[in-house]
Amino acid sequence: MGAAKNIWALAHAEDEANDAEQIPYSSFVVDTSLPLPLMIPRIIELCKDLFKNWRDLDDSFFSVERVSGGITNLLLKVSVKEDIDKQVSVTVRLYGPNTEYVINREREILAIKYLSAAGFGAKLLGGFGNGMVQSFIYARTLEPSDMREPKIAAEIAKELGKFHKVDIPGSKEPQLWVDIFKFYEKASTLRFEEPDKQKLFETISFEELHKEIIELREFTGLLNAPVVFAHNDLLSGNLMLNDEEEKLYLIDFEYGSYNYRGFDIGNHFNEYAGYDCDYSLYPSKEEQYHFIKHYLHPDKPDEVSKAEVESVFVETDAYKLASHLYWAIWAIIQARMSPIEFEYLGYFFLRYNEYKKQKPLTFSLVTSHLSASV
């Protein structure tokens, strides 16, 4: 909790320096292991502590419900009847236990304000010991199948292109390999209490995994991919669409960092497969070209040269391998640390096996492209 307060203190200091409105912070911590009915009174108490105009309202004026979330956080919609004819809603995002092992919260909080100012995601309204409060977005969360709809794919590409142009203060060094090695160091030293999980864990060759990381880092380095501020987790659950207004939202920036452009796009393409990792759903070359054209030139996608599209296509194909390694190793840590019911170790093998399956094809594609470019 002390670390969380320090992070918000940094955000406040920046607000004061820029003469901006301060974001309220509460030291409250909500126990995420509680069933929702027992959690609700604590959530109401938290909201009253954060927002002074709600402090005198009776608890009956508040309603709390769970909304769809990922496999890291718990998302709650809090609706408050401020007046007879006025109701407002906010989203309370509770961090999953032990997520500090895989998420840099300081990086997230300092970036989210700039992304919000640039029109991305929900507005940051407040922070607390193990989460944050944001404005509620009236839209539906996409399904993996939605992402391949040509119109939606074009809109995602357009928004991602704008996202990549946002300037976030601080170091512009790409974090991909820093994060992967950090995950590796943690994952390789774990032990599981459950014998079955420990036995499965011991089948993982960390020596082999380390060699693969080194080789892929050197190989992707040959492409000199542009570095942008990347979302890094652009799966369907982090995309929302208001069908009536035809407005798309990119949300949840907790993995955001400066990173390689190809990683963000390649990671998004991998997410077409969903949590089940059905890689028969990976976008075709034609679908990837469609996305890349709208990413590069949303207003005139057909005017993008074939050479430019092919270059980004190859870059993306290379970094999709890094995406597999990143989330595979992440899953090992989550298998040990997360209380969420999910087959994380199984997910490691699904991602790592797909990495090994795609590696020779991708290496051949990239090598041919680089040879032709000389």
Coordinates of N, CA, C and O in Angstrom, one line a residue, residues 44-200:
I44 N -18.6 0.9 -1.5 CA -19.4 2.2 -1.2 C -18.6 3.1 -0.3 O -18.5 4.3 -0.5
E45 N -18.0 2.5 0.8 CA -17.2 3.3 1.7 C -16.0 3.9 1.0 O -15.7 5.1 1.3
L46 N -15.4 3.2 0.1 CA -14.3 3.7 -0.7 C -14.7 4.9 -1.5 O -14.0 5.9 -1.5
C47 N -15.8 4.8 -2.2 CA -16.3 5.8 -3.1 C -16.6 7.1 -2.3 O -16.3 8.2 -2.7
K48 N -17.2 6.9 -1.1 CA -17.5 8.1 -0.3 C -16.2 8.7 0.2 O -16.2 10.0 0.4
D49 N -15.2 7.9 0.5 CA -13.9 8.5 0.9 C -13.2 9.3 -0.2 O -12.6 10.3 0.1
L50 N -13.4 8.8 -1.4 CA -12.7 9.5 -2.5 C -13.4 10.7 -3.0 O -12.8 11.7 -3.3
F51 N -14.8 10.7 -3.0 CA -15.5 11.7 -3.7 C -16.4 12.4 -2.6 O -17.4 11.8 -2.2
K52 N -16.0 13.6 -2.2 CA -16.7 14.3 -1.1 C -18.2 14.6 -1.4 O -19.0 14.6 -0.4
N53 N -18.6 14.8 -2.6 CA -20.0 15.1 -2.9 C -20.9 13.8 -2.7 O -22.1 14.0 -2.7
W54 N -20.3 12.7 -2.4 CA -21.1 11.5 -2.2 C -21.1 11.1 -0.7 O -21.8 10.1 -0.3
R55 N -20.4 11.8 0.1 CA -20.2 11.3 1.5 C -21.5 11.3 2.3 O -21.6 10.5 3.2
D56 N -22.4 12.2 2.0 CA -23.6 12.3 2.9 C -24.8 11.5 2.3 O -25.8 11.5 2.9
L57 N -24.5 10.8 1.2 CA -25.6 10.0 0.6 C -25.8 8.7 1.3 O -24.8 8.1 1.8
D58 N -27.0 8.2 1.4 CA -27.3 7.0 2.1 C -26.8 5.8 1.2 O -26.8 5.9 -0.1
D59 N -26.4 4.7 1.8 CA -25.8 3.6 1.0 C -26.9 3.1 0.0 O -26.5 2.5 -1.0
S60 N -28.1 3.3 0.3 CA -29.2 2.8 -0.6 C -29.1 3.5 -2.0 O -29.8 3.0 -3.0
F61 N -28.4 4.6 -2.0 CA -28.3 5.4 -3.3 C -27.3 4.8 -4.2 O -27.1 5.2 -5.3
F62 N -26.5 3.8 -3.7 CA -25.4 3.2 -4.5 C -25.9 1.8 -5.0 O -26.5 1.0 -4.2
S63 N -25.5 1.4 -6.2 CA -25.6 0.0 -6.6 C -24.3 -0.4 -7.2 O -23.6 0.4 -7.9
V64 N -23.9 -1.7 -7.0 CA -22.6 -2.2 -7.4 C -22.8 -3.5 -8.1 O -23.5 -4.4 -7.6
E65 N -22.2 -3.6 -9.3 CA -22.3 -4.9 -10.1 C -21.0 -5.2 -10.8 O -20.3 -4.3 -11.1
R66 N -20.8 -6.4 -11.0 CA -19.6 -6.9 -11.7 C -19.8 -6.7 -13.2 O -20.8 -7.0 -13.7
V67 N -18.8 -6.2 -13.8 CA -18.8 -6.1 -15.3 C -17.7 -7.0 -15.9 O -16.8 -7.5 -15.1
S68 N -17.7 -7.3 -17.1 CA -16.8 -8.2 -17.7 C -15.3 -7.7 -17.6 O -15.1 -6.5 -17.7
G69 N -14.4 -8.6 -17.3 CA -13.0 -8.2 -17.1 C -12.1 -9.3 -17.6 O -12.6 -10.3 -18.2
G70 N -10.8 -9.0 -17.5 CA -9.9 -10.0 -18.0 C -9.5 -11.0 -17.0 O -10.3 -11.3 -16.1
I71 N -8.3 -11.5 -17.1 CA -7.8 -12.6 -16.1 C -6.8 -12.0 -15.2 O -6.0 -12.7 -14.6
T72 N -6.8 -10.6 -15.1 CA -5.8 -10.0 -14.2 C -6.6 -9.2 -13.1 O -6.2 -9.2 -11.9
N73 N -7.6 -8.4 -13.5 CA -8.3 -7.5 -12.6 C -9.8 -7.9 -12.4 O -10.3 -8.7 -13.2
L74 N -10.4 -7.2 -11.4 CA -11.8 -7.3 -11.2 C -12.4 -5.9 -11.5 O -12.0 -4.9 -10.9
L75 N -13.4 -5.9 -12.3 CA -14.0 -4.6 -12.7 C -15.4 -4.6 -12.2 O -16.2 -5.5 -12.3
L76 N -15.8 -3.4 -11.5 CA -17.1 -3.2 -10.9 C -17.7 -1.9 -11.4 O -17.0 -0.9 -11.6
K77 N -19.0 -2.0 -11.7 CA -19.7 -0.7 -12.1 C -20.4 -0.2 -10.9 O -21.2 -1.0 -10.3
V78 N -20.1 1.0 -10.5 CA -20.8 1.6 -9.3 C -21.7 2.7 -9.9 O -21.2 3.7 -10.5
S79 N -23.0 2.6 -9.6 CA -24.0 3.6 -10.1 C -24.5 4.3 -8.8 O -24.8 3.7 -7.8
V80 N -24.5 5.7 -8.9 CA -24.9 6.5 -7.8 C -26.0 7.4 -8.2 O -25.9 8.2 -9.1
K81 N -27.1 7.4 -7.4 CA -28.2 8.3 -7.6 C -28.0 9.6 -6.9 O -28.2 9.7 -5.7
E82 N -27.4 10.6 -7.6 CA -27.0 11.8 -6.9 C -28.2 12.7 -6.6 O -28.2 13.5 -5.7
D83 N -29.2 12.6 -7.5 CA -30.4 13.4 -7.3 C -31.6 12.5 -7.8 O -31.4 11.4 -8.3
I84 N -32.8 13.1 -7.7 CA -34.0 12.4 -8.1 C -33.9 12.0 -9.6 O -34.3 10.9 -10.0
D85 N -33.4 12.8 -10.4 CA -33.3 12.5 -11.9 C -31.9 12.5 -12.4 O -31.7 12.7 -13.6
K86 N -30.9 12.3 -11.5 CA -29.6 12.2 -12.0 C -28.8 11.0 -11.4 O -28.7 10.9 -10.1
Q87 N -28.4 10.1 -12.2 CA -27.6 9.0 -11.8 C -26.3 9.0 -12.6 O -26.3 9.2 -13.8
V88 N -25.2 8.7 -11.9 CA -23.9 8.7 -12.6 C -23.3 7.3 -12.3 O -23.6 6.7 -11.3
S89 N -22.4 6.9 -13.2 CA -21.7 5.6 -13.0 C -20.2 5.7 -13.2 O -19.8 6.6 -14.0
V90 N -19.5 5.0 -12.4 CA -18.0 4.9 -12.5 C -17.6 3.4 -12.6 O -18.4 2.6 -12.2
T91 N -16.4 3.2 -13.0 CA -15.8 1.9 -13.0 C -14.7 1.8 -11.9 O -13.8 2.7 -11.8
V92 N -14.9 0.8 -11.0 CA -13.8 0.6 -10.0 C -13.0 -0.6 -10.5 O -13.6 -1.7 -10.7
R93 N -11.7 -0.4 -10.7 CA -10.9 -1.5 -11.1 C -10.0 -1.9 -9.9 O -9.2 -1.2 -9.4
L94 N -10.2 -3.2 -9.5 CA -9.4 -3.8 -8.4 C -8.3 -4.6 -9.0 O -8.5 -5.5 -9.8
Y95 N -7.0 -4.3 -8.7 CA -5.9 -5.0 -9.1 C -5.9 -6.4 -8.6 O -6.3 -6.6 -7.4
G96 N -5.6 -7.4 -9.4 CA -5.5 -8.8 -8.9 C -4.3 -8.9 -8.0 O -3.3 -8.2 -8.1
P97 N -4.4 -9.8 -7.0 CA -3.3 -10.0 -6.0 C -2.1 -10.4 -6.7 O -2.1 -11.2 -7.7
N98 N -0.9 -9.9 -6.3 CA 0.4 -10.2 -6.8 C 0.7 -9.8 -8.2 O 1.6 -10.2 -8.8
T99 N -0.2 -8.9 -8.8 CA 0.0 -8.5 -10.1 C 1.3 -7.5 -10.3 O 1.7 -7.3 -11.4
E100 N 1.8 -7.1 -9.1 CA 3.0 -6.2 -9.2 C 4.2 -7.0 -9.8 O 5.2 -6.4 -10.2
Y101 N 4.1 -8.4 -9.8 CA 5.2 -9.2 -10.3 C 5.2 -9.1 -11.8 O 6.3 -9.3 -12.4
V102 N 4.1 -8.7 -12.5 CA 4.1 -8.6 -13.9 C 3.7 -7.3 -14.5 O 3.7 -7.0 -15.7
I103 N 3.3 -6.3 -13.6 CA 2.8 -5.0 -14.0 C 3.5 -3.9 -13.3 O 3.6 -4.0 -12.1
N104 N 4.0 -2.9 -14.0 CA 4.6 -1.8 -13.4 C 3.5 -0.7 -13.2 O 3.2 0.0 -14.1
R105 N 3.0 -0.6 -12.0 CA 1.9 0.3 -11.7 C 2.3 1.8 -11.8 O 1.5 2.6 -12.2
E106 N 3.5 2.1 -11.5 CA 4.0 3.5 -11.6 C 4.0 3.9 -13.1 O 3.5 5.0 -13.4
R107 N 4.4 3.0 -13.9 CA 4.5 3.3 -15.4 C 3.0 3.5 -15.9 O 2.8 4.4 -16.7
E108 N 2.1 2.6 -15.4 CA 0.7 2.7 -15.8 C 0.1 4.0 -15.4 O -0.5 4.7 -16.3
I109 N 0.2 4.4 -14.2 CA -0.5 5.6 -13.7 C 0.0 6.9 -14.3 O -0.7 7.8 -14.6
L110 N 1.4 6.9 -14.5 CA 1.9 8.1 -15.1 C 1.6 8.3 -16.5 O 1.5 9.4 -17.1
A111 N 1.4 7.1 -17.2 CA 1.0 7.2 -18.6 C -0.5 7.4 -18.9 O -0.9 8.1 -19.8
I112 N -1.3 6.9 -18.0 CA -2.8 6.9 -18.2 C -3.3 8.3 -18.3 O -4.3 8.6 -19.1
K113 N -2.7 9.3 -17.6 CA -3.2 10.7 -17.7 C -3.0 11.3 -19.0 O -3.8 12.0 -19.6
Y114 N -1.8 11.0 -19.6 CA -1.5 11.5 -21.0 C -2.4 10.9 -22.0 O -2.8 11.5 -23.0
L115 N -2.6 9.6 -21.9 CA -3.4 8.8 -22.8 C -4.9 9.3 -22.7 O -5.6 9.5 -23.7
S116 N -5.4 9.6 -21.5 CA -6.7 10.1 -21.3 C -6.9 11.4 -21.9 O -7.8 11.7 -22.6
A117 N -5.8 12.3 -21.8 CA -5.9 13.6 -22.3 C -5.9 13.6 -23.9 O -6.4 14.5 -24.5
A118 N -5.3 12.5 -24.4 CA -5.3 12.3 -25.9 C -6.5 11.7 -26.4 O -6.6 11.4 -27.6
G119 N -7.5 11.4 -25.5 CA -8.7 10.8 -25.9 C -8.8 9.3 -25.9 O -9.8 8.7 -26.4
F120 N -7.9 8.6 -25.2 CA -7.9 7.2 -25.1 C -8.4 6.7 -23.7 O -8.0 7.2 -22.7
G121 N -9.3 5.7 -23.8 CA -9.7 5.0 -22.6 C -10.6 5.9 -21.7 O -11.2 6.9 -22.2
A122 N -10.8 5.4 -20.5 CA -11.7 6.1 -19.6 C -10.9 7.2 -18.8 O -9.7 7.0 -18.6
K123 N -11.5 8.2 -18.3 CA -10.9 9.2 -17.6 C -10.5 8.7 -16.2 O -11.3 8.0 -15.5
L124 N -9.3 9.0 -15.7 CA -8.9 8.6 -14.4 C -9.5 9.6 -13.4 O -9.3 10.8 -13.4
L125 N -10.3 9.0 -12.4 CA -11.0 9.9 -11.4 C -10.4 9.8 -10.1 O -10.6 10.7 -9.3
G126 N -9.8 8.7 -9.7 CA -9.2 8.5 -8.4 C -8.4 7.2 -8.2 O -8.5 6.3 -9.1
G127 N -7.7 7.2 -7.2 CA -6.9 6.0 -6.9 C -7.0 5.5 -5.5 O -7.4 6.3 -4.6
F128 N -6.7 4.2 -5.2 CA -6.7 3.7 -3.9 C -5.7 2.6 -3.7 O -5.0 2.3 -4.7
G129 N -5.6 2.0 -2.5 CA -4.5 1.1 -2.2 C -4.3 0.0 -3.2 O -3.2 -0.4 -3.5
N130 N -5.4 -0.6 -3.8 CA -5.2 -1.7 -4.7 C -6.1 -1.5 -5.9 O -6.7 -2.5 -6.4
G131 N -6.1 -0.3 -6.4 CA -6.9 -0.1 -7.7 C -7.1 1.4 -8.0 O -6.5 2.3 -7.5
M132 N -8.0 1.6 -9.0 CA -8.3 2.9 -9.4 C -9.8 3.1 -9.8 O -10.5 2.0 -10.0
V133 N -10.3 4.3 -9.8 CA -11.6 4.6 -10.3 C -11.6 5.4 -11.6 O -10.8 6.4 -11.6
Q134 N -12.4 5.0 -12.6 CA -12.4 5.6 -13.8 C -13.8 5.9 -14.3 O -14.7 5.3 -13.8
S135 N -13.9 6.8 -15.2 CA -15.3 7.1 -15.8 C -15.8 5.8 -16.4 O -15.0 4.9 -16.9
F136 N -17.1 5.6 -16.5 CA -17.7 4.4 -17.0 C -17.9 4.6 -18.5 O -18.4 5.7 -19.0
I137 N -17.5 3.7 -19.3 CA -17.7 3.7 -20.8 C -18.9 2.9 -21.2 O -19.0 1.8 -20.9
Y138 N -19.8 3.6 -21.8 CA -21.1 3.0 -22.3 C -20.8 2.4 -23.7 O -21.0 3.0 -24.7
A139 N -20.4 1.1 -23.6 CA -20.1 0.4 -24.8 C -20.0 -1.1 -24.5 O -19.9 -1.4 -23.3
R140 N -20.0 -1.9 -25.5 CA -19.8 -3.3 -25.3 C -18.4 -3.8 -25.5 O -17.6 -3.2 -26.3
T141 N -18.0 -4.8 -24.8 CA -16.6 -5.3 -24.9 C -16.6 -6.2 -26.2 O -17.5 -7.0 -26.3
L142 N -15.6 -6.1 -27.0 CA -15.5 -6.9 -28.2 C -15.3 -8.4 -27.9 O -14.7 -8.7 -26.9
E143 N -15.7 -9.3 -28.8 CA -15.3 -10.7 -28.8 C -14.2 -10.8 -29.8 O -14.0 -10.0 -30.8
P144 N -13.4 -11.9 -29.7 CA -12.3 -12.1 -30.7 C -12.8 -12.1 -32.1 O -12.1 -11.6 -33.0
S145 N -14.0 -12.7 -32.4 CA -14.5 -12.7 -33.7 C -14.8 -11.3 -34.3 O -14.8 -11.1 -35.5
D146 N -15.1 -10.4 -33.4 CA -15.4 -9.0 -33.9 C -14.2 -8.4 -34.5 O -14.3 -7.6 -35.4
M147 N -13.0 -8.7 -34.0 CA -11.8 -8.0 -34.5 C -11.5 -8.3 -35.9 O -10.8 -7.5 -36.5
R148 N -12.0 -9.3 -36.5 CA -11.7 -9.6 -37.9 C -12.7 -9.1 -38.9 O -12.6 -9.2 -40.1
E149 N -13.8 -8.5 -38.3 CA -14.8 -7.8 -39.2 C -14.0 -6.6 -39.9 O -13.4 -5.8 -39.2
P150 N -14.0 -6.5 -41.2 CA -13.2 -5.5 -41.9 C -13.4 -4.1 -41.4 O -12.4 -3.4 -41.2
K151 N -14.6 -3.7 -41.1 CA -14.9 -2.3 -40.7 C -14.3 -2.1 -39.3 O -13.7 -1.0 -39.0
I152 N -14.5 -3.1 -38.4 CA -14.0 -2.9 -37.0 C -12.4 -3.0 -37.0 O -11.8 -2.2 -36.4
A153 N -11.9 -3.9 -37.8 CA -10.4 -4.1 -38.0 C -9.8 -2.7 -38.4 O -8.8 -2.3 -37.9
A154 N -10.4 -2.1 -39.4 CA -9.9 -0.8 -39.9 C -10.0 0.3 -38.8 O -9.0 1.1 -38.7
E155 N -11.0 0.3 -38.0 CA -11.1 1.2 -36.9 C -10.1 1.0 -35.8 O -9.5 1.9 -35.3
I156 N -9.9 -0.3 -35.5 CA -8.8 -0.6 -34.5 C -7.5 -0.2 -35.0 O -6.7 0.4 -34.3
A157 N -7.2 -0.4 -36.3 CA -5.9 0.0 -36.9 C -5.7 1.5 -36.8 O -4.7 2.0 -36.5
K158 N -6.8 2.2 -37.2 CA -6.8 3.7 -37.1 C -6.5 4.2 -35.7 O -5.6 5.1 -35.5
E159 N -7.2 3.7 -34.7 CA -7.0 4.1 -33.4 C -5.6 3.7 -32.8 O -5.0 4.5 -32.1
L160 N -5.2 2.6 -33.2 CA -3.8 2.1 -32.8 C -2.7 3.1 -33.3 O -1.8 3.4 -32.7
G161 N -2.9 3.5 -34.6 CA -2.0 4.4 -35.2 C -1.9 5.7 -34.5 O -0.8 6.3 -34.2
K162 N -3.1 6.2 -34.0 CA -3.1 7.4 -33.2 C -2.5 7.2 -31.9 O -1.8 8.1 -31.3
F163 N -2.8 6.1 -31.3 CA -2.3 5.7 -29.9 C -0.7 5.7 -30.0 O -0.1 6.3 -29.1
H164 N -0.2 5.2 -31.0 CA 1.3 5.1 -31.2 C 2.0 6.5 -31.3 O 3.2 6.6 -31.2
K165 N 1.2 7.5 -31.6 CA 1.7 8.9 -31.8 C 1.7 9.7 -30.5 O 2.2 10.8 -30.4
V166 N 1.1 9.1 -29.4 CA 1.0 9.9 -28.1 C 2.4 9.9 -27.5 O 3.1 8.9 -27.5
D167 N 2.8 11.1 -27.1 CA 4.1 11.2 -26.4 C 3.9 11.1 -24.9 O 3.2 11.9 -24.3
I168 N 4.6 10.1 -24.3 CA 4.6 10.0 -22.9 C 5.9 10.4 -22.3 O 6.9 9.8 -22.7
P169 N 6.0 11.3 -21.3 CA 7.2 11.8 -20.8 C 8.0 10.6 -20.1 O 7.4 9.6 -19.7
G170 N 9.3 10.8 -20.1 CA 10.1 9.7 -19.5 C 11.0 9.0 -20.5 O 11.1 9.4 -21.7
S171 N 11.6 7.9 -20.1 CA 12.5 7.1 -21.0 C 11.7 6.6 -22.2 O 10.6 6.1 -22.1
K172 N 12.3 6.7 -23.4 CA 11.7 6.1 -24.6 C 12.3 4.8 -25.0 O 12.1 4.3 -26.1
E173 N 13.0 4.2 -24.0 CA 13.7 2.9 -24.3 C 12.6 1.8 -24.4 O 11.7 1.7 -23.5
P174 N 12.7 0.9 -25.4 CA 11.7 -0.2 -25.5 C 11.8 -1.2 -24.4 O 13.0 -1.5 -24.0
Q175 N 10.7 -1.6 -23.8 CA 10.7 -2.4 -22.6 C 10.5 -3.9 -22.8 O 10.6 -4.7 -21.9
L176 N 10.4 -4.3 -24.1 CA 10.0 -5.7 -24.4 C 11.0 -6.7 -23.7 O 10.6 -7.6 -23.0
W177 N 12.3 -6.6 -24.0 CA 13.2 -7.6 -23.6 C 13.5 -7.3 -22.1 O 13.8 -8.3 -21.4
V178 N 13.4 -6.1 -21.6 CA 13.6 -5.8 -20.2 C 12.5 -6.6 -19.4 O 12.8 -7.3 -18.4
D179 N 11.3 -6.5 -19.9 CA 10.1 -7.2 -19.2 C 10.2 -8.7 -19.3 O 10.0 -9.4 -18.4
I180 N 10.6 -9.2 -20.5 CA 10.7 -10.6 -20.7 C 11.8 -11.2 -19.8 O 11.5 -12.3 -19.2
F181 N 12.9 -10.6 -19.7 CA 14.0 -11.1 -18.8 C 13.6 -11.0 -17.3 O 13.9 -11.9 -16.5
K182 N 12.8 -10.0 -17.0 CA 12.3 -9.8 -15.6 C 11.4 -11.0 -15.3 O 11.4 -11.6 -14.3
F183 N 10.5 -11.3 -16.3 CA 9.5 -12.4 -16.1 C 10.3 -13.7 -16.0 O 10.0 -14.5 -15.2
Y184 N 11.3 -13.9 -16.8 CA 12.1 -15.1 -16.9 C 12.8 -15.3 -15.5 O 12.7 -16.5 -15.0
E185 N 13.4 -14.3 -15.0 CA 14.1 -14.4 -13.7 C 13.2 -14.9 -12.6 O 13.5 -15.7 -11.7
K186 N 11.9 -14.3 -12.6 CA 11.0 -14.6 -11.6 C 10.4 -16.1 -11.8 O 10.4 -16.9 -10.9
A187 N 10.1 -16.4 -13.0 CA 9.4 -17.7 -13.4 C 10.4 -18.8 -13.1 O 10.0 -19.9 -12.6
S188 N 11.7 -18.6 -13.4 CA 12.6 -19.8 -13.3 C 12.9 -20.2 -11.9 O 13.5 -21.2 -11.6
T189 N 12.5 -19.3 -10.9 CA 12.9 -19.6 -9.5 C 11.6 -20.0 -8.7 O 11.7 -20.2 -7.5
L190 N 10.5 -20.2 -9.3 CA 9.3 -20.5 -8.6 C 9.2 -22.0 -8.1 O 9.9 -22.8 -8.7
R191 N 8.4 -22.2 -7.1 CA 8.0 -23.5 -6.7 C 6.5 -23.5 -6.4 O 6.0 -22.6 -5.9
F192 N 5.9 -24.6 -6.7 CA 4.4 -24.8 -6.5 C 4.1 -25.7 -5.4 O 4.8 -26.7 -5.2
E193 N 3.1 -25.3 -4.6 CA 2.7 -26.1 -3.5 C 2.0 -27.4 -3.9 O 2.1 -28.4 -3.3
E194 N 1.2 -27.3 -5.0 CA 0.5 -28.4 -5.5 C 1.4 -29.3 -6.3 O 2.1 -28.9 -7.2
P195 N 1.5 -30.6 -5.9 CA 2.4 -31.6 -6.6 C 2.3 -31.7 -8.1 O 3.2 -31.7 -8.8
D196 N 1.0 -31.7 -8.5 CA 0.7 -31.8 -10.0 C 1.3 -30.6 -10.7 O 1.9 -30.8 -11.8
K197 N 1.1 -29.4 -10.2 CA 1.6 -28.2 -10.8 C 3.1 -28.2 -10.8 O 3.8 -27.8 -11.8
Q198 N 3.7 -28.6 -9.7 CA 5.2 -28.6 -9.6 C 5.8 -29.6 -10.6 O 6.8 -29.3 -11.3
K199 N 5.1 -30.8 -10.8 CA 5.6 -31.8 -11.7 C 5.5 -31.2 -13.1 O 6.5 -31.4 -13.9
L200 N 4.4 -30.6 -13.5 CA 4.3 -30.0 -14.8 C 5.3 -28.9 -15.0 O 5.9 -28.7 -16.1

